[in-house]
Amino acid sequence: MYFLGKELFNKKVGLLAAAFLAFVPGILYRVSAGFIEKEPVGGMFMLLTFLFFVKAFKVGEVDREISWRHILLHPFSILHKTSLSEERLKAMKSVLYGTLSGIFLFLMSLSWGGTKIVLIVIPLFVLVSLLLNRYDLKFLLSYVSFFVSFSLLIVLVAYSILSVAPVILTEVEMIVNYVALFAFLIRFGIERFSVIDKKYVPYAIPALFVIGLFIFGVASYVNIELGEWTADIIARTSQPISYGVIASTVAESQTAGGFMRDSLT
């Protein structure tokens, strides 16, 4: 928690965030002196997922004069010693950090049912950022590498090798990610191929979003099956862990017991 707060803001915020995790009444029953008790593995992987995703799109300036001690603490900084251009270095670091974020989310999915929350928070952050015209190449590479690495691990490892399904590819949390990825690709294509004038580019995604939402809303009223599917999506979004009130309070506490039992057999 400290490193996440530090990466987002500064050291003071990181210390404050870690302190809140230790003594805020709302989460005190879930932690002990700042250490997550009930989901220690899932909680750690969740924070690492957010940490590396933030580091991916916040890649700073390239310092060619870094020390080897700095490289030991920040392994990806060894790229600064190469002859690659600054823009290429930033792009590579964004992809590497984004891939790490996806890997840790995959590990979290094998140990904790709370993966659904992360899979909703990150794409919503991406969509809001795009609507507010917060877009650059680093942001694109960060999200694409994160989502692609996670999806590949789910399909190639969880489904094929381990024969478990920690995440269903057609559930609402994955659909939100498909929408975010599609919005990113549209924005990239508009700028890459100069589809419209530059001064109108910031308004392209908000306009398409409003139009698409309106068409989807009308279609939901016209088509009964689509309407039922939309109602189901709204219910799942409002209660991403489980439909029931009782189940919602404990469903995120799923352990790796089932996964370990299935993998041993």
PDB file of C-alpha atoms in Angstrom:
ATOM      1  CA  MET A   1       0.000   0.000   0.000  1.00  0.00           C
ATOM      2  CA  TYR A   2       2.888   2.353   0.795  1.00  0.00           C
ATOM      3  CA  PHE A   3       4.511   1.855  -2.617  1.00  0.00           C
ATOM      4  CA  LEU A   4       1.185   2.314  -4.425  1.00  0.00           C
ATOM      5  CA  GLY A   5       0.492   5.582  -2.605  1.00  0.00           C
ATOM      6  CA  LYS A   6       4.066   6.713  -3.219  1.00  0.00           C
ATOM      7  CA  GLU A   7       3.812   5.934  -6.936  1.00  0.00           C
ATOM      8  CA  LEU A   8       0.508   7.763  -7.293  1.00  0.00           C
ATOM      9  CA  PHE A   9       1.456  10.805  -5.211  1.00  0.00           C
ATOM     10  CA  ASN A  10       4.488  10.903  -2.884  1.00  0.00           C
ATOM     11  CA  LYS A  11       6.083   9.255   0.161  1.00  0.00           C
ATOM     12  CA  LYS A  12       3.862  11.084   2.642  1.00  0.00           C
ATOM     13  CA  VAL A  13       0.706   9.880   0.927  1.00  0.00           C
ATOM     14  CA  GLY A  14       2.135   6.361   0.813  1.00  0.00           C
ATOM     15  CA  LEU A  15       2.779   6.384   4.562  1.00  0.00           C
ATOM     16  CA  LEU A  16      -0.692   7.798   5.220  1.00  0.00           C
ATOM     17  CA  ALA A  17      -2.314   5.127   3.025  1.00  0.00           C
ATOM     18  CA  ALA A  18      -0.427   2.362   4.832  1.00  0.00           C
ATOM     19  CA  ALA A  19      -1.432   3.859   8.182  1.00  0.00           C
ATOM     20  CA  PHE A  20      -5.107   3.981   7.179  1.00  0.00           C
ATOM     21  CA  LEU A  21      -4.913   0.335   6.155  1.00  0.00           C
ATOM     22  CA  ALA A  22      -3.695  -0.439   9.684  1.00  0.00           C
ATOM     23  CA  PHE A  23      -6.278   1.362  11.818  1.00  0.00           C
ATOM     24  CA  VAL A  24      -9.339   2.564   9.853  1.00  0.00           C
ATOM     25  CA  PRO A  25     -12.395   0.876  11.492  1.00  0.00           C
ATOM     26  CA  GLY A  26     -14.000   0.030   8.158  1.00  0.00           C
ATOM     27  CA  ILE A  27     -11.220  -2.404   7.261  1.00  0.00           C
ATOM     28  CA  LEU A  28      -9.711  -3.088  10.667  1.00  0.00           C
ATOM     29  CA  TYR A  29     -11.510  -6.408  11.000  1.00  0.00           C
ATOM     30  CA  ARG A  30      -9.865  -7.556   7.750  1.00  0.00           C
ATOM     31  CA  VAL A  31      -6.283  -6.629   8.642  1.00  0.00           C
ATOM     32  CA  SER A  32      -3.854  -6.821  11.532  1.00  0.00           C
ATOM     33  CA  ALA A  33      -1.441  -3.892  11.905  1.00  0.00           C
ATOM     34  CA  GLY A  34      -1.623  -3.256   8.176  1.00  0.00           C
ATOM     35  CA  PHE A  35      -1.193  -6.880   7.107  1.00  0.00           C
ATOM     36  CA  ILE A  36      -4.128  -8.517   5.331  1.00  0.00           C
ATOM     37  CA  GLU A  37      -5.203 -11.599   7.279  1.00  0.00           C
ATOM     38  CA  LYS A  38      -8.023 -13.296   5.419  1.00  0.00           C
ATOM     39  CA  GLU A  39      -6.746 -12.974   1.847  1.00  0.00           C
ATOM     40  CA  PRO A  40      -2.975 -12.421   2.256  1.00  0.00           C
ATOM     41  CA  VAL A  41      -2.016 -13.792  -1.147  1.00  0.00           C
ATOM     42  CA  GLY A  42      -4.906 -12.213  -3.062  1.00  0.00           C
ATOM     43  CA  GLY A  43      -4.442  -8.863  -1.313  1.00  0.00           C
ATOM     44  CA  MET A  44      -0.738  -8.766  -2.126  1.00  0.00           C
ATOM     45  CA  PHE A  45      -1.293  -9.650  -5.784  1.00  0.00           C
ATOM     46  CA  MET A  46      -4.084  -7.053  -6.050  1.00  0.00           C
ATOM     47  CA  LEU A  47      -1.821  -4.269  -4.768  1.00  0.00           C
ATOM     48  CA  LEU A  48       1.010  -5.420  -7.066  1.00  0.00           C
ATOM     49  CA  THR A  49      -1.432  -5.373 -10.000  1.00  0.00           C
ATOM     50  CA  PHE A  50      -2.402  -1.760  -9.303  1.00  0.00           C
ATOM     51  CA  LEU A  51       1.209  -0.768  -8.540  1.00  0.00           C
ATOM     52  CA  PHE A  52       2.659  -2.026 -11.818  1.00  0.00           C
ATOM     53  CA  PHE A  53      -0.286  -0.729 -13.840  1.00  0.00           C
ATOM     54  CA  VAL A  54       0.296   2.743 -12.396  1.00  0.00           C
ATOM     55  CA  LYS A  55       4.056   2.453 -13.031  1.00  0.00           C
ATOM     56  CA  ALA A  56       3.298   1.421 -16.628  1.00  0.00           C
ATOM     57  CA  PHE A  57       1.555   4.650 -17.630  1.00  0.00           C
ATOM     58  CA  LYS A  58       3.657   6.884 -15.359  1.00  0.00           C
ATOM     59  CA  VAL A  59       7.021   6.011 -16.912  1.00  0.00           C
ATOM     60  CA  GLY A  60       9.134   9.138 -16.429  1.00  0.00           C
ATOM     61  CA  GLU A  61      12.145  10.650 -18.098  1.00  0.00           C
ATOM     62  CA  VAL A  62      15.036   8.418 -19.141  1.00  0.00           C
ATOM     63  CA  ASP A  63      18.232   8.962 -17.133  1.00  0.00           C
ATOM     64  CA  ARG A  64      21.283   7.542 -18.923  1.00  0.00           C
ATOM     65  CA  GLU A  65      23.581   8.208 -15.928  1.00  0.00           C
ATOM     66  CA  ILE A  66      21.921   5.905 -13.395  1.00  0.00           C
ATOM     67  CA  SER A  67      24.049   3.850 -11.016  1.00  0.00           C
ATOM     68  CA  TRP A  68      24.185   0.065 -10.851  1.00  0.00           C
ATOM     69  CA  ARG A  69      22.720   0.287  -7.344  1.00  0.00           C
ATOM     70  CA  HIS A  70      19.663   1.973  -8.849  1.00  0.00           C
ATOM     71  CA  ILE A  71      19.453  -0.810 -11.454  1.00  0.00           C
ATOM     72  CA  LEU A  72      19.477  -3.454  -8.707  1.00  0.00           C
ATOM     73  CA  LEU A  73      16.485  -1.741  -7.076  1.00  0.00           C
ATOM     74  CA  HIS A  74      14.754  -1.044 -10.411  1.00  0.00           C
ATOM     75  CA  PRO A  75      15.702  -3.899 -12.805  1.00  0.00           C
ATOM     76  CA  PHE A  76      13.968  -2.442 -15.865  1.00  0.00           C
ATOM     77  CA  SER A  77      16.254   0.592 -15.587  1.00  0.00           C
ATOM     78  CA  ILE A  78      18.993  -1.475 -17.209  1.00  0.00           C
ATOM     79  CA  LEU A  79      17.327  -0.547 -20.500  1.00  0.00           C
ATOM     80  CA  HIS A  80      18.655   2.984 -19.924  1.00  0.00           C
ATOM     81  CA  LYS A  81      22.160   1.654 -20.577  1.00  0.00           C
ATOM     82  CA  THR A  82      21.212   0.624 -24.112  1.00  0.00           C
ATOM     83  CA  SER A  83      21.371   2.751 -27.240  1.00  0.00           C
ATOM     84  CA  LEU A  84      17.618   2.747 -27.761  1.00  0.00           C
ATOM     85  CA  SER A  85      15.874   6.073 -28.249  1.00  0.00           C
ATOM     86  CA  GLU A  86      14.058   7.669 -25.313  1.00  0.00           C
ATOM     87  CA  GLU A  87      10.611   7.126 -26.814  1.00  0.00           C
ATOM     88  CA  ARG A  88      11.319   3.461 -27.531  1.00  0.00           C
ATOM     89  CA  LEU A  89      12.638   2.967 -23.994  1.00  0.00           C
ATOM     90  CA  LYS A  90       9.492   4.476 -22.487  1.00  0.00           C
ATOM     91  CA  ALA A  91       7.318   2.288 -24.697  1.00  0.00           C
ATOM     92  CA  MET A  92       9.241  -0.868 -23.722  1.00  0.00           C
ATOM     93  CA  LYS A  93       9.020  -0.064 -20.003  1.00  0.00           C
ATOM     94  CA  SER A  94       5.274   0.591 -20.294  1.00  0.00           C
ATOM     95  CA  VAL A  95       4.791  -2.802 -21.977  1.00  0.00           C
ATOM     96  CA  LEU A  96       6.955  -4.606 -19.397  1.00  0.00           C
ATOM     97  CA  TYR A  97       5.197  -3.018 -16.413  1.00  0.00           C
ATOM     98  CA  GLY A  98       1.786  -3.598 -17.993  1.00  0.00           C
ATOM     99  CA  THR A  99       2.646  -7.257 -18.617  1.00  0.00           C
ATOM    100  CA  LEU A 100       3.750  -7.650 -14.991  1.00  0.00           C
ATOM    101  CA  SER A 101       0.439  -6.142 -13.905  1.00  0.00           C
ATOM    102  CA  GLY A 102      -1.456  -8.696 -15.989  1.00  0.00           C
ATOM    103  CA  ILE A 103       0.639 -11.571 -14.598  1.00  0.00           C
ATOM    104  CA  PHE A 104      -0.041 -10.557 -11.003  1.00  0.00           C
ATOM    105  CA  LEU A 105      -3.758 -10.216 -11.725  1.00  0.00           C
ATOM    106  CA  PHE A 106      -3.724 -13.738 -13.149  1.00  0.00           C
ATOM    107  CA  LEU A 107      -2.039 -15.011  -9.970  1.00  0.00           C
ATOM    108  CA  MET A 108      -4.641 -13.141  -7.936  1.00  0.00           C
ATOM    109  CA  SER A 109      -7.427 -14.826  -9.902  1.00  0.00           C
ATOM    110  CA  LEU A 110      -6.118 -18.241  -8.825  1.00  0.00           C
ATOM    111  CA  SER A 111      -6.226 -17.329  -5.154  1.00  0.00           C
ATOM    112  CA  TRP A 112      -9.102 -14.897  -4.609  1.00  0.00           C
ATOM    113  CA  GLY A 113     -12.534 -14.204  -6.076  1.00  0.00           C
ATOM    114  CA  GLY A 114     -12.025 -10.441  -5.729  1.00  0.00           C
ATOM    115  CA  THR A 115     -10.389 -10.385  -9.182  1.00  0.00           C
ATOM    116  CA  LYS A 116     -13.720  -9.199 -10.581  1.00  0.00           C
ATOM    117  CA  ILE A 117     -13.385  -5.920  -8.712  1.00  0.00           C
ATOM    118  CA  VAL A 118      -9.970  -5.188 -10.250  1.00  0.00           C
ATOM    119  CA  LEU A 119     -11.247  -6.142 -13.703  1.00  0.00           C
ATOM    120  CA  ILE A 120     -13.987  -3.536 -13.365  1.00  0.00           C
ATOM    121  CA  VAL A 121     -11.977  -0.735 -11.698  1.00  0.00           C
ATOM    122  CA  ILE A 122      -9.129  -0.619 -14.253  1.00  0.00           C
ATOM    123  CA  PRO A 123     -11.257  -0.490 -17.462  1.00  0.00           C
ATOM    124  CA  LEU A 124     -13.607   2.079 -15.886  1.00  0.00           C
ATOM    125  CA  PHE A 125     -10.561   4.205 -15.091  1.00  0.00           C
ATOM    126  CA  VAL A 126      -9.457   3.807 -18.716  1.00  0.00           C
ATOM    127  CA  LEU A 127     -12.870   4.755 -20.118  1.00  0.00           C
ATOM    128  CA  VAL A 128     -13.200   7.824 -17.890  1.00  0.00           C
ATOM    129  CA  SER A 129      -9.671   8.890 -18.867  1.00  0.00           C
ATOM    130  CA  LEU A 130     -10.498   8.567 -22.556  1.00  0.00           C
ATOM    131  CA  LEU A 131     -13.721  10.537 -22.115  1.00  0.00           C
ATOM    132  CA  LEU A 132     -11.664  13.283 -20.432  1.00  0.00           C
ATOM    133  CA  ASN A 133      -9.119  13.169 -23.299  1.00  0.00           C
ATOM    134  CA  ARG A 134      -6.345  11.750 -21.094  1.00  0.00           C
ATOM    135  CA  TYR A 135      -4.611   9.713 -23.778  1.00  0.00           C
ATOM    136  CA  ASP A 136      -1.070   9.007 -24.920  1.00  0.00           C
ATOM    137  CA  LEU A 137       0.922   6.099 -26.350  1.00  0.00           C
ATOM    138  CA  LYS A 138       2.204   4.993 -22.918  1.00  0.00           C
ATOM    139  CA  PHE A 139      -1.355   4.722 -21.621  1.00  0.00           C
ATOM    140  CA  LEU A 140      -2.373   2.657 -24.657  1.00  0.00           C
ATOM    141  CA  LEU A 141       0.583   0.276 -24.350  1.00  0.00           C
ATOM    142  CA  SER A 142       0.062  -0.053 -20.594  1.00  0.00           C
ATOM    143  CA  TYR A 143      -3.540  -1.167 -20.861  1.00  0.00           C
ATOM    144  CA  VAL A 144      -3.148  -3.344 -23.940  1.00  0.00           C
ATOM    145  CA  SER A 145      -0.144  -5.216 -22.483  1.00  0.00           C
ATOM    146  CA  PHE A 146      -1.978  -5.617 -19.159  1.00  0.00           C
ATOM    147  CA  PHE A 147      -5.185  -6.992 -20.649  1.00  0.00           C
ATOM    148  CA  VAL A 148      -3.567  -9.138 -23.346  1.00  0.00           C
ATOM    149  CA  SER A 149      -1.122 -10.783 -20.922  1.00  0.00           C
ATOM    150  CA  PHE A 150      -3.908 -11.501 -18.430  1.00  0.00           C
ATOM    151  CA  SER A 151      -6.253 -12.893 -21.098  1.00  0.00           C
ATOM    152  CA  LEU A 152      -3.554 -15.116 -22.610  1.00  0.00           C
ATOM    153  CA  LEU A 153      -2.656 -16.557 -19.206  1.00  0.00           C
ATOM    154  CA  ILE A 154      -6.326 -17.230 -18.448  1.00  0.00           C
ATOM    155  CA  VAL A 155      -6.854 -19.052 -21.761  1.00  0.00           C
ATOM    156  CA  LEU A 156      -3.503 -20.850 -22.111  1.00  0.00           C
ATOM    157  CA  VAL A 157      -2.764 -21.684 -18.474  1.00  0.00           C
ATOM    158  CA  ALA A 158      -5.963 -21.596 -16.393  1.00  0.00           C
ATOM    159  CA  TYR A 159      -8.304 -23.101 -19.000  1.00  0.00           C
ATOM    160  CA  SER A 160      -5.943 -25.394 -20.914  1.00  0.00           C
ATOM    161  CA  ILE A 161      -3.383 -26.590 -18.340  1.00  0.00           C
ATOM    162  CA  LEU A 162      -4.967 -26.185 -14.903  1.00  0.00           C
ATOM    163  CA  SER A 163      -8.545 -26.816 -16.098  1.00  0.00           C
ATOM    164  CA  VAL A 164      -9.944 -24.099 -13.839  1.00  0.00           C
ATOM    165  CA  ALA A 165     -12.021 -21.035 -14.735  1.00  0.00           C
ATOM    166  CA  PRO A 166     -11.153 -18.194 -12.335  1.00  0.00           C
ATOM    167  CA  VAL A 167     -12.670 -15.707 -14.805  1.00  0.00           C
ATOM    168  CA  ILE A 168     -15.408 -16.276 -17.396  1.00  0.00           C
ATOM    169  CA  LEU A 169     -14.576 -14.499 -20.656  1.00  0.00           C
ATOM    170  CA  THR A 170     -18.229 -13.561 -21.256  1.00  0.00           C
ATOM    171  CA  GLU A 171     -18.937 -12.090 -17.807  1.00  0.00           C
ATOM    172  CA  VAL A 172     -19.604  -8.399 -17.265  1.00  0.00           C
ATOM    173  CA  GLU A 173     -16.113  -7.629 -15.919  1.00  0.00           C
ATOM    174  CA  MET A 174     -14.530  -8.916 -19.138  1.00  0.00           C
ATOM    175  CA  ILE A 175     -17.104  -7.167 -21.338  1.00  0.00           C
ATOM    176  CA  VAL A 176     -16.149  -3.840 -19.740  1.00  0.00           C
ATOM    177  CA  ASN A 177     -12.530  -4.584 -20.662  1.00  0.00           C
ATOM    178  CA  TYR A 178     -13.506  -5.378 -24.261  1.00  0.00           C
ATOM    179  CA  VAL A 179     -15.270  -2.012 -24.461  1.00  0.00           C
ATOM    180  CA  ALA A 180     -12.242  -0.192 -23.009  1.00  0.00           C
ATOM    181  CA  LEU A 181      -9.882  -1.969 -25.418  1.00  0.00           C
ATOM    182  CA  PHE A 182     -12.167  -1.166 -28.369  1.00  0.00           C
ATOM    183  CA  ALA A 183     -12.323   2.513 -27.323  1.00  0.00           C
ATOM    184  CA  PHE A 184      -8.527   2.622 -27.091  1.00  0.00           C
ATOM    185  CA  LEU A 185      -8.124   1.113 -30.556  1.00  0.00           C
ATOM    186  CA  ILE A 186     -10.658   3.562 -32.020  1.00  0.00           C
ATOM    187  CA  ARG A 187      -8.769   6.518 -30.522  1.00  0.00           C
ATOM    188  CA  PHE A 188      -5.462   5.135 -31.782  1.00  0.00           C
ATOM    189  CA  GLY A 189      -6.875   4.564 -35.280  1.00  0.00           C
ATOM    190  CA  ILE A 190      -8.373   8.063 -35.459  1.00  0.00           C
ATOM    191  CA  GLU A 191      -5.011   9.661 -34.657  1.00  0.00           C
ATOM    192  CA  ARG A 192      -2.879   7.208 -36.621  1.00  0.00           C
ATOM    193  CA  PHE A 193      -4.805   7.494 -39.879  1.00  0.00           C
ATOM    194  CA  SER A 194      -6.014  11.112 -39.461  1.00  0.00           C
ATOM    195  CA  VAL A 195      -9.654  10.133 -39.854  1.00  0.00           C
ATOM    196  CA  ILE A 196     -10.878  13.533 -38.643  1.00  0.00           C
ATOM    197  CA  ASP A 197      -9.321  16.939 -38.087  1.00  0.00           C
ATOM    198  CA  LYS A 198      -7.000  17.151 -35.069  1.00  0.00           C
ATOM    199  CA  LYS A 199      -9.129  19.732 -33.280  1.00  0.00           C
ATOM    200  CA  TYR A 200     -12.071  17.301 -33.238  1.00  0.00           C
ATOM    201  CA  VAL A 201     -10.102  14.259 -32.006  1.00  0.00           C
ATOM    202  CA  PRO A 202     -10.737  14.928 -28.254  1.00  0.00           C
ATOM    203  CA  TYR A 203     -14.494  14.852 -28.895  1.00  0.00           C
ATOM    204  CA  ALA A 204     -14.514  11.633 -30.961  1.00  0.00           C
ATOM    205  CA  ILE A 205     -14.665   9.074 -28.125  1.00  0.00           C
ATOM    206  CA  PRO A 206     -17.257  11.024 -26.027  1.00  0.00           C
ATOM    207  CA  ALA A 207     -19.446  11.459 -29.115  1.00  0.00           C
ATOM    208  CA  LEU A 208     -19.186   7.791 -30.100  1.00  0.00           C
ATOM    209  CA  PHE A 209     -19.838   6.774 -26.493  1.00  0.00           C
ATOM    210  CA  VAL A 210     -23.049   8.826 -26.272  1.00  0.00           C
ATOM    211  CA  ILE A 211     -24.267   7.625 -29.678  1.00  0.00           C
ATOM    212  CA  GLY A 212     -23.475   3.989 -28.860  1.00  0.00           C
ATOM    213  CA  LEU A 213     -25.160   4.247 -25.462  1.00  0.00           C
ATOM    214  CA  PHE A 214     -28.280   5.761 -27.024  1.00  0.00           C
ATOM    215  CA  ILE A 215     -28.485   3.077 -29.735  1.00  0.00           C
ATOM    216  CA  PHE A 216     -27.904   0.316 -27.192  1.00  0.00           C
ATOM    217  CA  GLY A 217     -30.590   1.754 -24.890  1.00  0.00           C
ATOM    218  CA  VAL A 218     -33.176   1.930 -27.669  1.00  0.00           C
ATOM    219  CA  ALA A 219     -32.292  -1.586 -28.850  1.00  0.00           C
ATOM    220  CA  SER A 220     -32.705  -2.897 -25.287  1.00  0.00           C
ATOM    221  CA  TYR A 221     -36.300  -1.637 -25.241  1.00  0.00           C
ATOM    222  CA  VAL A 222     -37.082  -3.029 -28.691  1.00  0.00           C
ATOM    223  CA  ASN A 223     -35.481  -6.463 -28.333  1.00  0.00           C
ATOM    224  CA  ILE A 224     -36.710  -8.522 -25.361  1.00  0.00           C
ATOM    225  CA  GLU A 225     -33.672 -10.806 -25.187  1.00  0.00           C
ATOM    226  CA  LEU A 226     -31.273  -7.863 -25.344  1.00  0.00           C
ATOM    227  CA  GLY A 227     -33.312  -6.092 -22.674  1.00  0.00           C
ATOM    228  CA  GLU A 228     -33.107  -9.088 -20.344  1.00  0.00           C
ATOM    229  CA  TRP A 229     -29.370  -9.356 -20.999  1.00  0.00           C
ATOM    230  CA  THR A 230     -28.972  -5.630 -20.219  1.00  0.00           C
ATOM    231  CA  ALA A 231     -30.906  -5.998 -16.963  1.00  0.00           C
ATOM    232  CA  ASP A 232     -28.660  -8.908 -16.035  1.00  0.00           C
ATOM    233  CA  ILE A 233     -25.567  -6.828 -16.828  1.00  0.00           C
ATOM    234  CA  ILE A 234     -26.817  -3.966 -14.638  1.00  0.00           C
ATOM    235  CA  ALA A 235     -27.463  -6.389 -11.772  1.00  0.00           C
ATOM    236  CA  ARG A 236     -24.021  -7.923 -12.111  1.00  0.00           C
ATOM    237  CA  THR A 237     -22.384  -4.501 -12.271  1.00  0.00           C
ATOM    238  CA  SER A 238     -24.148  -3.282  -9.140  1.00  0.00           C
ATOM    239  CA  GLN A 239     -23.179  -6.508  -7.333  1.00  0.00           C
ATOM    240  CA  PRO A 240     -20.005  -7.715  -9.104  1.00  0.00           C
ATOM    241  CA  ILE A 241     -19.155 -10.445  -6.584  1.00  0.00           C
ATOM    242  CA  SER A 242     -22.572 -12.055  -6.111  1.00  0.00           C
ATOM    243  CA  TYR A 243     -26.263 -11.340  -6.490  1.00  0.00           C
ATOM    244  CA  GLY A 244     -27.275 -12.126  -2.909  1.00  0.00           C
ATOM    245  CA  VAL A 245     -26.644  -9.785  -0.001  1.00  0.00           C
ATOM    246  CA  ILE A 246     -25.258 -12.529   2.248  1.00  0.00           C
ATOM    247  CA  ALA A 247     -23.148 -14.042  -0.505  1.00  0.00           C
ATOM    248  CA  SER A 248     -21.787 -10.599  -1.437  1.00  0.00           C
ATOM    249  CA  THR A 249     -20.215 -10.215   1.991  1.00  0.00           C
ATOM    250  CA  VAL A 250     -18.341 -13.499   1.882  1.00  0.00           C
ATOM    251  CA  ALA A 251     -18.007 -14.444  -1.797  1.00  0.00           C
ATOM    252  CA  GLU A 252     -14.799 -12.464  -2.161  1.00  0.00           C
ATOM    253  CA  SER A 253     -13.225 -14.632   0.535  1.00  0.00           C
ATOM    254  CA  GLN A 254     -12.883 -17.622  -1.769  1.00  0.00           C
ATOM    255  CA  THR A 255      -9.647 -19.471  -1.125  1.00  0.00           C
ATOM    256  CA  ALA A 256      -7.302 -21.424  -3.342  1.00  0.00           C
ATOM    257  CA  GLY A 257      -8.533 -24.712  -1.807  1.00  0.00           C
ATOM    258  CA  GLY A 258     -10.619 -25.727  -4.803  1.00  0.00           C
ATOM    259  CA  PHE A 259      -7.861 -24.806  -7.206  1.00  0.00           C
ATOM    260  CA  MET A 260      -5.238 -26.772  -5.242  1.00  0.00           C
ATOM    261  CA  ARG A 261      -7.551 -29.783  -4.932  1.00  0.00           C
ATOM    262  CA  ASP A 262      -8.312 -29.803  -8.653  1.00  0.00           C
ATOM    263  CA  SER A 263      -4.666 -29.328  -9.624  1.00  0.00           C
ATOM    264  CA  LEU A 264      -3.543 -32.242  -7.425  1.00  0.00           C
ATOM    265  CA  THR A 265      -6.115 -34.560  -8.941  1.00  0.00           C
TER     266      THR A 265
END
